[in-house]
Coordinates of C-alpha atoms in Angstrom, one line a residue:
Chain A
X14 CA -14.4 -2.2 -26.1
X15 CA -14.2 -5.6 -24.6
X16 CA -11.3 -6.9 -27.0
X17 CA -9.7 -3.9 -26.4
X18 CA -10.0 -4.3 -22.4
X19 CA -9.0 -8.1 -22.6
X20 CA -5.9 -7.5 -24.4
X21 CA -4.9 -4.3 -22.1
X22 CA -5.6 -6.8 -19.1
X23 CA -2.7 -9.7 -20.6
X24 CA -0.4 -6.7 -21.4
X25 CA -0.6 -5.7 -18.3
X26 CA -0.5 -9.2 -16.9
X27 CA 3.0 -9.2 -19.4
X28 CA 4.4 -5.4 -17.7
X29 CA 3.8 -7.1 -14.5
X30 CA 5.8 -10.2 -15.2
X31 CA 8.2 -8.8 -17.1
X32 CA 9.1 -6.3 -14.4
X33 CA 9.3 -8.4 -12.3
X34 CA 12.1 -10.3 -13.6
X35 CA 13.8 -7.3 -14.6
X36 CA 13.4 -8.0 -18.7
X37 CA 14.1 -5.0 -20.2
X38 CA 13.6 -6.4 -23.7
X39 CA 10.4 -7.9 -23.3
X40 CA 9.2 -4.3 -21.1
X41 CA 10.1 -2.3 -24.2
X42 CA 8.2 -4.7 -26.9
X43 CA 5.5 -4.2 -24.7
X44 CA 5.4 -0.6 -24.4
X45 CA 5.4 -0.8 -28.4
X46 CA 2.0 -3.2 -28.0
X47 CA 0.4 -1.1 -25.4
X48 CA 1.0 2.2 -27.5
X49 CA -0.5 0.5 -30.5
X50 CA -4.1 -0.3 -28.9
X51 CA -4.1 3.4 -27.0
X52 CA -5.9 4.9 -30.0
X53 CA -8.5 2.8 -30.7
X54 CA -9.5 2.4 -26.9
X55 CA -12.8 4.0 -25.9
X56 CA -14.2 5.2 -23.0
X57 CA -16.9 3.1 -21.1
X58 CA -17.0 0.7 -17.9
X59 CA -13.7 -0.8 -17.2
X60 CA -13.8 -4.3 -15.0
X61 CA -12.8 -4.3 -11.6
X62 CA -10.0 -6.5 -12.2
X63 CA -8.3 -4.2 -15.1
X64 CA -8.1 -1.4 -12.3
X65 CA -6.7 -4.4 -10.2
X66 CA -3.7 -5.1 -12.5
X67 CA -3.4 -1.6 -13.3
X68 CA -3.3 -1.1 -9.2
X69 CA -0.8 -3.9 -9.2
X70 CA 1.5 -2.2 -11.7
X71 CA 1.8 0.4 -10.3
X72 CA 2.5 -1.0 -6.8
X73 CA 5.6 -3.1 -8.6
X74 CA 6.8 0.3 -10.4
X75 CA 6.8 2.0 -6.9
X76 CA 9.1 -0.8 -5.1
X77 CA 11.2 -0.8 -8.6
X78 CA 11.9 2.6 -8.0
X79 CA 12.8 1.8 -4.2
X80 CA 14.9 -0.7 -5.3
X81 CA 16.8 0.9 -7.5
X82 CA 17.6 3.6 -5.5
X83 CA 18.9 1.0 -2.7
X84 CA 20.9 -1.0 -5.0
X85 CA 22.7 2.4 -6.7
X86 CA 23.4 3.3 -3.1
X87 CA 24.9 -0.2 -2.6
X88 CA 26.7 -0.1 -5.7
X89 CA 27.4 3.6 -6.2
X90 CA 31.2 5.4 -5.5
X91 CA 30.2 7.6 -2.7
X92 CA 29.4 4.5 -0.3
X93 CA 32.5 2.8 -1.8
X94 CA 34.1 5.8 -1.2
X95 CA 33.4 5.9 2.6
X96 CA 33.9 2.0 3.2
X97 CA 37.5 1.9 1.6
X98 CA 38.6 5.1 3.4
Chain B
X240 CA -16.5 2.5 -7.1
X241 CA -16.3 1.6 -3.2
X242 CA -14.1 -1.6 -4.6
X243 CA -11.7 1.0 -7.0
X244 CA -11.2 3.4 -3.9
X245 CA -10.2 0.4 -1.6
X246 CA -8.1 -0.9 -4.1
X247 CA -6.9 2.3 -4.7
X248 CA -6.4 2.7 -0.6
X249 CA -4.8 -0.6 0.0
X250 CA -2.3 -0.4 -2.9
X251 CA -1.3 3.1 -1.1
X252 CA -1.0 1.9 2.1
X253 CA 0.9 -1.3 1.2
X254 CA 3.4 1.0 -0.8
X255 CA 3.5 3.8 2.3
X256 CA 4.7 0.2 4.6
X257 CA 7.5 -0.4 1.3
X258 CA 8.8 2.9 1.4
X259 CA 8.9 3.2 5.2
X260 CA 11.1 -0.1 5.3
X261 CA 13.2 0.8 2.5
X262 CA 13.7 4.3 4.1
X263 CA 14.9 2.9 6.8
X264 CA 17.4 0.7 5.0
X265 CA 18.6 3.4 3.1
X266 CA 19.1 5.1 6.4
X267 CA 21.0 2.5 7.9
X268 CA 23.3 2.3 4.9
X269 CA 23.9 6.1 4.7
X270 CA 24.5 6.2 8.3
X271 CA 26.9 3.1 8.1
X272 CA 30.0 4.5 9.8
X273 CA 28.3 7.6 11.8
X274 CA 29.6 7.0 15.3
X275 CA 26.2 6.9 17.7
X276 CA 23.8 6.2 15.1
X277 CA 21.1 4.2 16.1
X278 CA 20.0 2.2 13.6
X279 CA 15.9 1.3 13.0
X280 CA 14.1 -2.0 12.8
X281 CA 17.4 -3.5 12.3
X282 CA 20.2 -2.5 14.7
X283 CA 24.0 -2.9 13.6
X284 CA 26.6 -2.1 16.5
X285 CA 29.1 -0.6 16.0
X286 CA 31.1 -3.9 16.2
X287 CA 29.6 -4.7 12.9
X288 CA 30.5 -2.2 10.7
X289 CA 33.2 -2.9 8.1
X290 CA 36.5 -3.6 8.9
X291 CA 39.0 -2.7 7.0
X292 CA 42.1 -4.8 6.0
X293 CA 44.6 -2.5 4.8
X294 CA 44.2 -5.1 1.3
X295 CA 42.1 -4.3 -1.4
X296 CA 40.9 -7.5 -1.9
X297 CA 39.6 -7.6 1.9
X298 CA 37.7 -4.0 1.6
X299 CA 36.2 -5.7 -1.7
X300 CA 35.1 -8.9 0.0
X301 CA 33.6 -7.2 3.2
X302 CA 32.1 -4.6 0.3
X303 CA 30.1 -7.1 -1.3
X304 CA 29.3 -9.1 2.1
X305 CA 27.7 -6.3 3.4
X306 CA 25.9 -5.3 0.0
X307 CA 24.7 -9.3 0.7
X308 CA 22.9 -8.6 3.8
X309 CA 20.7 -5.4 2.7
X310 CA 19.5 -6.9 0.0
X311 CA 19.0 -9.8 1.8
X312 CA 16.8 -7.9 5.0
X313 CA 14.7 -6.1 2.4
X314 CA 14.0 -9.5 0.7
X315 CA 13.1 -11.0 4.2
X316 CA 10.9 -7.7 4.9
X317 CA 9.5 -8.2 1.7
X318 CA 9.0 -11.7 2.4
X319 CA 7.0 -11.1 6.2
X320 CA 4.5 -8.5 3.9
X321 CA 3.8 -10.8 1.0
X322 CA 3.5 -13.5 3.6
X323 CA 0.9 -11.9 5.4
X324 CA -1.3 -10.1 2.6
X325 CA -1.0 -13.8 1.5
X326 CA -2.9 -15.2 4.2
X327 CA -5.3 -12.5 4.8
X328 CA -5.7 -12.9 1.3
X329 CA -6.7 -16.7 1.5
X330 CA -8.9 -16.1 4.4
X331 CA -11.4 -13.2 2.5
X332 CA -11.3 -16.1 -0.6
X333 CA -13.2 -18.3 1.9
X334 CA -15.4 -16.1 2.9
X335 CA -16.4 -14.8 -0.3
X336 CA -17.2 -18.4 -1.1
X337 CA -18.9 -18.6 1.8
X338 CA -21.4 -16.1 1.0
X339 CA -21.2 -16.8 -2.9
X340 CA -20.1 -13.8 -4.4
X341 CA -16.9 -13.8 -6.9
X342 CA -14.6 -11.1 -7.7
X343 CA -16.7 -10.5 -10.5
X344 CA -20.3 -10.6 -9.0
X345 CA -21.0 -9.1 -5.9
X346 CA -25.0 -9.3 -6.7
X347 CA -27.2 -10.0 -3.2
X348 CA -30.0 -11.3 -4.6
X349 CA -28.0 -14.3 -6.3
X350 CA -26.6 -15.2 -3.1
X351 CA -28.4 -17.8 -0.5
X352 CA -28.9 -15.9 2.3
X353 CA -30.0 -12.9 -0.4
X354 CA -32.4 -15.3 -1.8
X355 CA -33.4 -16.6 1.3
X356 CA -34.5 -12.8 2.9
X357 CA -36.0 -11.8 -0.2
X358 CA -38.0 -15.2 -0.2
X359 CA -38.8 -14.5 3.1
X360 CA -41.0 -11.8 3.1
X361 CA -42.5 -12.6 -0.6
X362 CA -44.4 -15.2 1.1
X363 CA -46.2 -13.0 3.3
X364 CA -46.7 -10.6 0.5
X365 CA -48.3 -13.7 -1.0
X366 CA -50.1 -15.1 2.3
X367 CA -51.6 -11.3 2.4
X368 CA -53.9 -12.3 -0.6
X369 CA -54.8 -15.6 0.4
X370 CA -54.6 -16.1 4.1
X371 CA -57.2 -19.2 4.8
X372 CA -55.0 -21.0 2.8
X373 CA -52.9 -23.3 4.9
X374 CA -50.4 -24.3 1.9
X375 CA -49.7 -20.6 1.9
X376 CA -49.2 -20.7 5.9
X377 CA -46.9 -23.5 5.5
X378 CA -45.2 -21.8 2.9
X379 CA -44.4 -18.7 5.3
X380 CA -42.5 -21.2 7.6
X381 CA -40.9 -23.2 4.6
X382 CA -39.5 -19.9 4.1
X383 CA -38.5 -18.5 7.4
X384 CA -37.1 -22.2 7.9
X385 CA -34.7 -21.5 4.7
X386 CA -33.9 -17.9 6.1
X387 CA -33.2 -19.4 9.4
X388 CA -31.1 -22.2 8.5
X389 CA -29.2 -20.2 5.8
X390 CA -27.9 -17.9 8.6
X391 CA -26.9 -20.4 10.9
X392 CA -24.9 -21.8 8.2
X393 CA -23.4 -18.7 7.5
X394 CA -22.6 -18.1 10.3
X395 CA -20.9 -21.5 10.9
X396 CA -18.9 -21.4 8.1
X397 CA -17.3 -18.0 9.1
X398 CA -16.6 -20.0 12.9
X399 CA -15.1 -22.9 10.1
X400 CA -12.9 -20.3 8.8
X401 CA -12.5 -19.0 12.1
X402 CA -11.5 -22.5 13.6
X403 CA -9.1 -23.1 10.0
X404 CA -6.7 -20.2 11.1
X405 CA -6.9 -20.8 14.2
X406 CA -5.6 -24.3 13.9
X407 CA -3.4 -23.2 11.6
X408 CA -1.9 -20.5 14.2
X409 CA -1.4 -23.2 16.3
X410 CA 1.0 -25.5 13.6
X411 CA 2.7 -22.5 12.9
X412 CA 4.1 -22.4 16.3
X413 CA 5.8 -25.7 16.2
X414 CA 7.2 -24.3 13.0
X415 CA 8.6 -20.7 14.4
X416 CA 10.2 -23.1 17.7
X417 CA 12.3 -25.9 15.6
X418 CA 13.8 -22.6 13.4
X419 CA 14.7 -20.2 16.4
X420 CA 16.4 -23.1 17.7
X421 CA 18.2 -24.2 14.5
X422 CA 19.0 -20.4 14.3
X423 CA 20.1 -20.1 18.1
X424 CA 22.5 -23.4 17.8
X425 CA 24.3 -21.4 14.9
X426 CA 24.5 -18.4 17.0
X427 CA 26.4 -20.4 19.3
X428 CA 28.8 -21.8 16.4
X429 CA 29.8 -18.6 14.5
X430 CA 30.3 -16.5 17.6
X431 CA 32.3 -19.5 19.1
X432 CA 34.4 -19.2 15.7
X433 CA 33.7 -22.8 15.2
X434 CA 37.2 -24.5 14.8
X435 CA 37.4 -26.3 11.6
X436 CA 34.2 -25.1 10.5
X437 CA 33.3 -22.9 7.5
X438 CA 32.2 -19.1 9.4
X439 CA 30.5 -18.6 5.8
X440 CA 29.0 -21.6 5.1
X441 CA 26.9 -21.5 8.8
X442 CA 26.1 -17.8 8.0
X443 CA 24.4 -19.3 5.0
X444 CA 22.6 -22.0 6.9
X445 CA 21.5 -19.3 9.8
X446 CA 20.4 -16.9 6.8
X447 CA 18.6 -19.7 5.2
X448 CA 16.7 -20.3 8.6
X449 CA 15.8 -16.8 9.2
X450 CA 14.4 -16.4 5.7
X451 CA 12.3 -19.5 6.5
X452 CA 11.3 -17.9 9.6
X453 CA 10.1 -15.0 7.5
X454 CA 7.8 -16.5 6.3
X455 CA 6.3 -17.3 9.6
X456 CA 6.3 -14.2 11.6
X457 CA 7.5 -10.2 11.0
X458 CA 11.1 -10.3 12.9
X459 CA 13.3 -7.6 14.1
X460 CA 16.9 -8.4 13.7
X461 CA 19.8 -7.1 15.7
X462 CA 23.4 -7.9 15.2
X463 CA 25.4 -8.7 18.2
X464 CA 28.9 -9.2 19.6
X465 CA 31.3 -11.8 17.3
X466 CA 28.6 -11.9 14.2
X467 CA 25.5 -12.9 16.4
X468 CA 21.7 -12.3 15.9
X469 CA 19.2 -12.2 17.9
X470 CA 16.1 -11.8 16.9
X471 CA 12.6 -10.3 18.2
X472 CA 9.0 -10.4 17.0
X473 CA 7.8 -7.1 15.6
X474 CA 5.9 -6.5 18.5
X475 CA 9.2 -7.1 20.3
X476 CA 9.5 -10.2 22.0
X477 CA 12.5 -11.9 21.9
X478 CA 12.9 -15.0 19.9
X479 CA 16.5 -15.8 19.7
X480 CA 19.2 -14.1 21.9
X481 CA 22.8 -15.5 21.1
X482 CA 22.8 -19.3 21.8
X483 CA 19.5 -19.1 23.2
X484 CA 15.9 -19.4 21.9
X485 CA 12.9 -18.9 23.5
X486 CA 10.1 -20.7 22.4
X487 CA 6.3 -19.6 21.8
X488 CA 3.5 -21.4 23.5
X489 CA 0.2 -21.3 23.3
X490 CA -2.9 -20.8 25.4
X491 CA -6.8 -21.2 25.2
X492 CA -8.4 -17.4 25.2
X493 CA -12.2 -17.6 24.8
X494 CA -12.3 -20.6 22.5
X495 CA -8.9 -19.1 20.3
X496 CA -5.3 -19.9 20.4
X497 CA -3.4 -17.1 21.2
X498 CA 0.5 -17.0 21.9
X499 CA 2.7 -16.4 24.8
X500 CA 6.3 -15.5 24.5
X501 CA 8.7 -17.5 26.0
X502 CA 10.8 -15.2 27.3
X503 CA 8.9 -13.6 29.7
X504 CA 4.9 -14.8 29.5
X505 CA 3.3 -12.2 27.9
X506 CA 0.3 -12.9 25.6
X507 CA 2.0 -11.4 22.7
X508 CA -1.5 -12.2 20.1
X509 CA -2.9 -8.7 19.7
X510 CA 0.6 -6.7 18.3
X511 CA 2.4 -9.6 16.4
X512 CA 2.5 -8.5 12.7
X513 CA 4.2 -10.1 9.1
X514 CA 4.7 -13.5 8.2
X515 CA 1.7 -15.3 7.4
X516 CA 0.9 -15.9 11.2
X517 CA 0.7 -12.6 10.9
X518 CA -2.1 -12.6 8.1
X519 CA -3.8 -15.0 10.1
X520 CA -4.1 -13.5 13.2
X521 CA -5.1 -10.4 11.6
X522 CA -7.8 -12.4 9.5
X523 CA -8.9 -14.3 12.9
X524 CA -9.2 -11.2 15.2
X525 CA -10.5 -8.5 13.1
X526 CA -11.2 -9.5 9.7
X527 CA -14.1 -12.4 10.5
X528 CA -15.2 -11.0 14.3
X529 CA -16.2 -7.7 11.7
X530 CA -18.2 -9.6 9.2
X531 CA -19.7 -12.2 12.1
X532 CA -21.2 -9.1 13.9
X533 CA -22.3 -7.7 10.4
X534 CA -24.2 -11.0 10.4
X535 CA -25.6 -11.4 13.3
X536 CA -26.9 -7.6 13.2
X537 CA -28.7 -8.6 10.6
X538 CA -30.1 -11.7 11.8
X539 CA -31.2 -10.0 15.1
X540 CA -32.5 -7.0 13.4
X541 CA -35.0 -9.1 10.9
X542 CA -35.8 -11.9 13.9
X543 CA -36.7 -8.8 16.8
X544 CA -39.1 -6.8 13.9
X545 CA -40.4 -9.8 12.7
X546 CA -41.2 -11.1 16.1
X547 CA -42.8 -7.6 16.9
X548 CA -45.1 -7.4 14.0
X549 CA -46.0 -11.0 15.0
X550 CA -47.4 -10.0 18.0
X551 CA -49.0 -7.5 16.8
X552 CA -51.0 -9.6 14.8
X553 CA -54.0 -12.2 15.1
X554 CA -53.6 -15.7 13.9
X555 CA -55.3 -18.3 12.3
X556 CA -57.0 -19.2 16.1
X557 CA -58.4 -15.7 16.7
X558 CA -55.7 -15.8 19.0
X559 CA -53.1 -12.6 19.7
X560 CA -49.6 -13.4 17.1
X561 CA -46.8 -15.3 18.8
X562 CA -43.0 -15.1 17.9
X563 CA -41.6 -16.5 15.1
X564 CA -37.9 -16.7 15.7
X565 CA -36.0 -17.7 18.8
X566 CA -33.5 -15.1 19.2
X567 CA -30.1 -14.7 21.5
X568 CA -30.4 -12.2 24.0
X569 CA -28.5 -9.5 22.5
X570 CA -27.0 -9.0 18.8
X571 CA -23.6 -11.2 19.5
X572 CA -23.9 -15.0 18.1
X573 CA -28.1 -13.8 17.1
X574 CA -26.9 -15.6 13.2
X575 CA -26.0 -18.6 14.8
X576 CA -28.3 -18.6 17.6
X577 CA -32.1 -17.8 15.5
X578 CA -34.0 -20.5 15.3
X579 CA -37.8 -21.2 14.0
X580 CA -40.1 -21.6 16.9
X581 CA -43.2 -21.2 15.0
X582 CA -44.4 -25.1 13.5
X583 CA -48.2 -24.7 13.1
X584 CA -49.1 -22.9 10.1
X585 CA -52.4 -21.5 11.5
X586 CA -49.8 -20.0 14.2
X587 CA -48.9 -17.2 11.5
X588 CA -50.4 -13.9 12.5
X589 CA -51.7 -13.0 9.0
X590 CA -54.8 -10.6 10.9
X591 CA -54.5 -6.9 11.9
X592 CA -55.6 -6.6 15.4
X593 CA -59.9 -6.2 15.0
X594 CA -60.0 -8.8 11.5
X595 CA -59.8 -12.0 13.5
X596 CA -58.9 -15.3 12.1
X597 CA -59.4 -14.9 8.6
X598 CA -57.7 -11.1 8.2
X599 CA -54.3 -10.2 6.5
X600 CA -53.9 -7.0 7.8
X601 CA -50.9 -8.3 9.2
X602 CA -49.8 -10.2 6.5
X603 CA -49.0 -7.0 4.5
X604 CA -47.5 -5.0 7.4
X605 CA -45.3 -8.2 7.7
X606 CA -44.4 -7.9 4.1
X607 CA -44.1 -4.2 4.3
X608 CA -40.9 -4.7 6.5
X609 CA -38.8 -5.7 3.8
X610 CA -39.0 -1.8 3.0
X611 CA -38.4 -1.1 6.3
X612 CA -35.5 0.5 7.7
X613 CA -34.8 -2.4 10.3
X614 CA -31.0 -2.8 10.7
X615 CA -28.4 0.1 11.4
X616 CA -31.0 2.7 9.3
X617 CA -31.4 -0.1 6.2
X618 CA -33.6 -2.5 4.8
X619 CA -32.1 -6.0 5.4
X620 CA -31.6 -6.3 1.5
X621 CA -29.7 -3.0 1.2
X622 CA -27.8 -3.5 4.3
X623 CA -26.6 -7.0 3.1
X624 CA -26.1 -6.1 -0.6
X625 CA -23.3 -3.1 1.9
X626 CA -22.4 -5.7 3.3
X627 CA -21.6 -8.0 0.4
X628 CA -19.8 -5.6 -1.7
X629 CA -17.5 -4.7 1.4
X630 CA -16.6 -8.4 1.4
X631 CA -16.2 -8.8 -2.1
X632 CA -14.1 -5.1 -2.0
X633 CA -12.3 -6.3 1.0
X634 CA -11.4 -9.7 -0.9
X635 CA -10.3 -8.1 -4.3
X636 CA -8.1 -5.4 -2.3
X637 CA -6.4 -8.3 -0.3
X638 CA -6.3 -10.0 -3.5
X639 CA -4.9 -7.4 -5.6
X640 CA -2.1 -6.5 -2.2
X641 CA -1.0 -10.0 -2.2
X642 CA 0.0 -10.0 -6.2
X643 CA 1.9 -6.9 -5.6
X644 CA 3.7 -7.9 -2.7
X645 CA 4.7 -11.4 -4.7
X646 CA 6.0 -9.5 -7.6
X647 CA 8.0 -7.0 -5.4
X648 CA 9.5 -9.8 -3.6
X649 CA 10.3 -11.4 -6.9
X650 CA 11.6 -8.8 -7.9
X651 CA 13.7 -8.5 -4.9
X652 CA 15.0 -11.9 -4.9
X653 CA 16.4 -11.8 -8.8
X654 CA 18.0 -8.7 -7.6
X655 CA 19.6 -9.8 -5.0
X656 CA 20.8 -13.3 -6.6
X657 CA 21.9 -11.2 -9.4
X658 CA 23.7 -8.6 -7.4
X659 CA 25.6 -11.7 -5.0
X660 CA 29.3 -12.0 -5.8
X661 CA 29.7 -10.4 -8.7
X662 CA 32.4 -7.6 -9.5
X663 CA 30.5 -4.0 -9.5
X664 CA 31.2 -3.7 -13.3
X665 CA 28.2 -6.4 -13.4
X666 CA 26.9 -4.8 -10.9
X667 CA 26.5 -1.7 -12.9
X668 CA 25.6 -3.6 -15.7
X669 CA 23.0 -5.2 -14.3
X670 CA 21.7 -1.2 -12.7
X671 CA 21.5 -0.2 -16.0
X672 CA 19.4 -3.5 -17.0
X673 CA 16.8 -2.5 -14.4
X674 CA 16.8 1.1 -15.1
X675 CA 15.9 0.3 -18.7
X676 CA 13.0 -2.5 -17.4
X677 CA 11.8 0.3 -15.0
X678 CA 11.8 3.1 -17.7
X679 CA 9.7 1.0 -20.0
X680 CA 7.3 -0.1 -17.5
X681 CA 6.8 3.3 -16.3
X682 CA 5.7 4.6 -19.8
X683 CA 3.7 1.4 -20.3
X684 CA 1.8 2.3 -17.3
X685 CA 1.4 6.1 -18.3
X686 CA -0.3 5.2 -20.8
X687 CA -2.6 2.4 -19.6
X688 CA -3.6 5.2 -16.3
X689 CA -4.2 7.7 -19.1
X690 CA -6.7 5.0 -20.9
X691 CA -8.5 4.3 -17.4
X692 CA -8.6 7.2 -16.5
X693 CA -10.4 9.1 -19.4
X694 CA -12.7 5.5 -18.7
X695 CA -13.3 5.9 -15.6
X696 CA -13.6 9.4 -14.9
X697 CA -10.8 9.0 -12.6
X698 CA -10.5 12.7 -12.7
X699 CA -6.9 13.3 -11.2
X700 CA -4.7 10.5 -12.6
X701 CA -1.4 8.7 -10.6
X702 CA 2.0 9.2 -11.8
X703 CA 4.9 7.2 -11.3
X704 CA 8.1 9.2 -11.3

């Protein structure tokens, strides 16, 4: 159990890195790794500072999402659209 | 639990402030050219929207100027709320350290003061068997000494913390002054349309100040006639009008710095927000006054039942029990203010009322009160060990904010380098780059809330759409 948790706390310590500077390629490796140990992982006490990374994840996913819906409106035709009219 | 539901709380909240801002961005840009629309937290008149040149090549370069100063508001949003949970964060580090407790152990008995208490009333459990014998009289006062002087240090090192942000308040101000002036003297030069000069390049410079300034302080930024800013705290007060700054002072408010705008006076302390001034002030004036008072109820509440049973007793002169602790008069300042009045072990009131001398009637009913319910309906272990583990949750949470809020802002900031002055096929390029990152990260952390949760018992799990 605790090998598993340590290395679903670095993964997550990679997702949060890599999302962060928007690496698709490394993000998709690591979904292979993280599907990989899902199996074998039991049930039991989980460290406070697992939920913490998992907290922070999902955080950064959240203002990824924001993002990218500003920067498509940004970038998108219908604002385009408007400005040059 | 209590830490994974404040976690839990804090990540929501932090994420309900993200989506307001960006909500309001997104507002602003769908509402670009609607004639009347007043515009939220940042104000564009009407004067500023895009003008158009009749040129494709102008529409493009105005395009991608004003795509520049989106992006560049959320990073310096993003920048005032990483700033702050960064500070607040720092502050509950020392504190945590202060009462020994990591992010990993938040155990009272390990801790000083948990020792110490604990210690405290073991010796009268002790004395109750053996209470002729002076060694374990002095040991009673060795004890209380410990408890005593481990409070006042606590208590002092949460003023030292205190005292820390609040000199660091006070350099900050220095800091926010020289950059609303750097940023008012470029107000001047861009709206005079600066002969000779680049109207770009001083943009840059007054953009590169303002991001400094975000750092600082949570700003409000309105654009003005002829490409000028001004700019206001969040709690409103101005900061920079056109060519003119006005400058924050400070001013001695029972024993803390607080800050008074320049433009008209105000004390402006209690609403100022973002930026890590505002992380420290939040720290300063409700963060540590909460845990101080969670202290000194505690102090007070052992020192007043301890003093009672103390009387209550006989000591070692037949005579009736005398006070152990010097207390404050009420429960404010009673950690730093307890004291050990009691020197002479024979002083001790080990008898019930009737033994005389040689009793320990009141030994036990002395020890007794570690079971007691004696502060805010607890026993002074179990109401420390509460208050412990809301530090230590209070610490992680802050903790855990800060991260988040320093990998959406660098997040943020690639964007927005990657997005500047490049032609919209990159642009859409670079969309579809982040899409892809996003997608992946969102099924990584499907399937790592999906492992926790079965873990945990989580019960409902959180999805990210």
């Amino acid at each position: 159990m605790l090998q598993h948790e340590d290395g679903l706390a670095g993964l997550l310590d990679e997702t949060i890195a890599a999302l962060a500077g928007g690496d698709g390629e490394r993000l998709e490796g690591l979904q292979v790794r993280v599907a990989a140990i899902a199996p074998g992982f039991e049930s039991g006490q989980v460290r406070a500072d697992t939920l913490a990374k998992r907290d922070v994840l999902e955080a950064l996913l959240r203002g990824s999402r924001l993002n990218l819906d500003l920067l498509r409106r940004l970038q998108g035709g219908e604002a385009r659209d408007r400005w040059e009219r | 639990m209590g830490t994974l539901t404040a976690l839990m709380n804090l990540s929501r909240e932090a994420l309900q402030a993200d989506q307001t801002a960006l909500n309001v961005t997104s507002s602003n840009v769908a509402n670009q050219n609607t004639v009347g629309y007043t515009r939220q937290v940042v104000s564009w008149q009407t004067t500023d929207v895009v003008t158009l040149t009749g040129t494709t090549e102008g529409v493009a370069a105005t395009v991608a100027s004003q795509r520049d100063r989106v992006l560049e508001m959320r990073v310096q949003q993003q920048t005032q709320v990483q700033a702050q949970s960064g500070a607040v964060a720092v502050a509950l580090g020392q504190v945590q350290n202060t009462f020994g407790i990591s992010s990993l152990s938040t155990s009272a008995g390990t801790t000083a003061l948990g020792l110490a208490i604990d210690s405290f009333f073991g010796t009268f459990a002790a004395l109750e068997g053996s209470a002729s014998d002076t060694a374990m009289r002095q040991s009673v006062l060795a004890s209380a000494n410990t408890l005593v002087g481990t409070f006042n240090s606590a208590a002092g090192q949460i003023a030292q913390v205190s005292a820390g942000l609040d000199a660091q308040v006070s350099g900050s101000v220095g800091r926010i002054n020289a950059l609303t002036a750097t940023i008012a003297a470029l107000n001047l030069q861009i709206t005079a349309g600066s002969a000779g000069q680049d109207a770009g390049g001083l943009e840059d410079q007054r953009q590169t100040a303002i991001a400094a300034l975000s750092q600082f302080v949570g700003l409000d930024q309105i654009s003005t006639d002829h490409n000028g800013i001004a700019l206001t705290t969040s709690n409103g007060s101005m900061l920079v009008s056109g060519g003119q700054s006005f400058a924050l002072t400070t001013t001695g408010v029972g024993g803390v710095t607080h800050l008074v705008s320049g433009a008209d006076g105000a004390d402006i302390t209690s609403g100022l927000t973002g930026g890590s001034l505002g992380g420290m002030l939040e720290a300063r004036d409700q963060v540590l006054p909460k845990y101080a008072h969670v202290l000194d109820q505690l102090a007070y509440g052992i020192g007043t039942q301890v003093n009672q049973q103390s009387a209550l007793g006989v000591d070692g002169y037949g005579a009736a029990g005398q006070a152990v602790f010097s207390l404050s008069a009420g429960v404010g300042g009673a950690a730093a203010a307890i004291g050990l009045v009691m020197i002479d072990p024979l002083r001790v009131a080990a008898g019930a009322m009737g033994e005389g001398s040689a009793g320990s009637g009141n030994a036990l009913a002395l020890a007794d009160l570690a079971s007691a319910h004696m502060v805010q309906g607890q026993t002074a272990a179990g109401f420390y060990a509460a208050f412990l583990g809301q530090v230590g949750s209070d610490a992680a949470g802050a903790t855990t904010n800060s991260t988040a809020q320093q990998a959406i802002l660098t997040q943020l900031t690639m964007q927005r380098n990657a997005l500047s002055g490049v032609s919209l096929d990159e642009e859409a390029a670079k969309l579809t780059q982040y899409q892809r990152s996003y997608e992946a990260a969102a099924k990584i952390f499907a399937i790592v809330n999906t492992l926790l949760a079965s873990a945990i018992n989580l019960g409902v799990q959180t999805s990210v759409n």
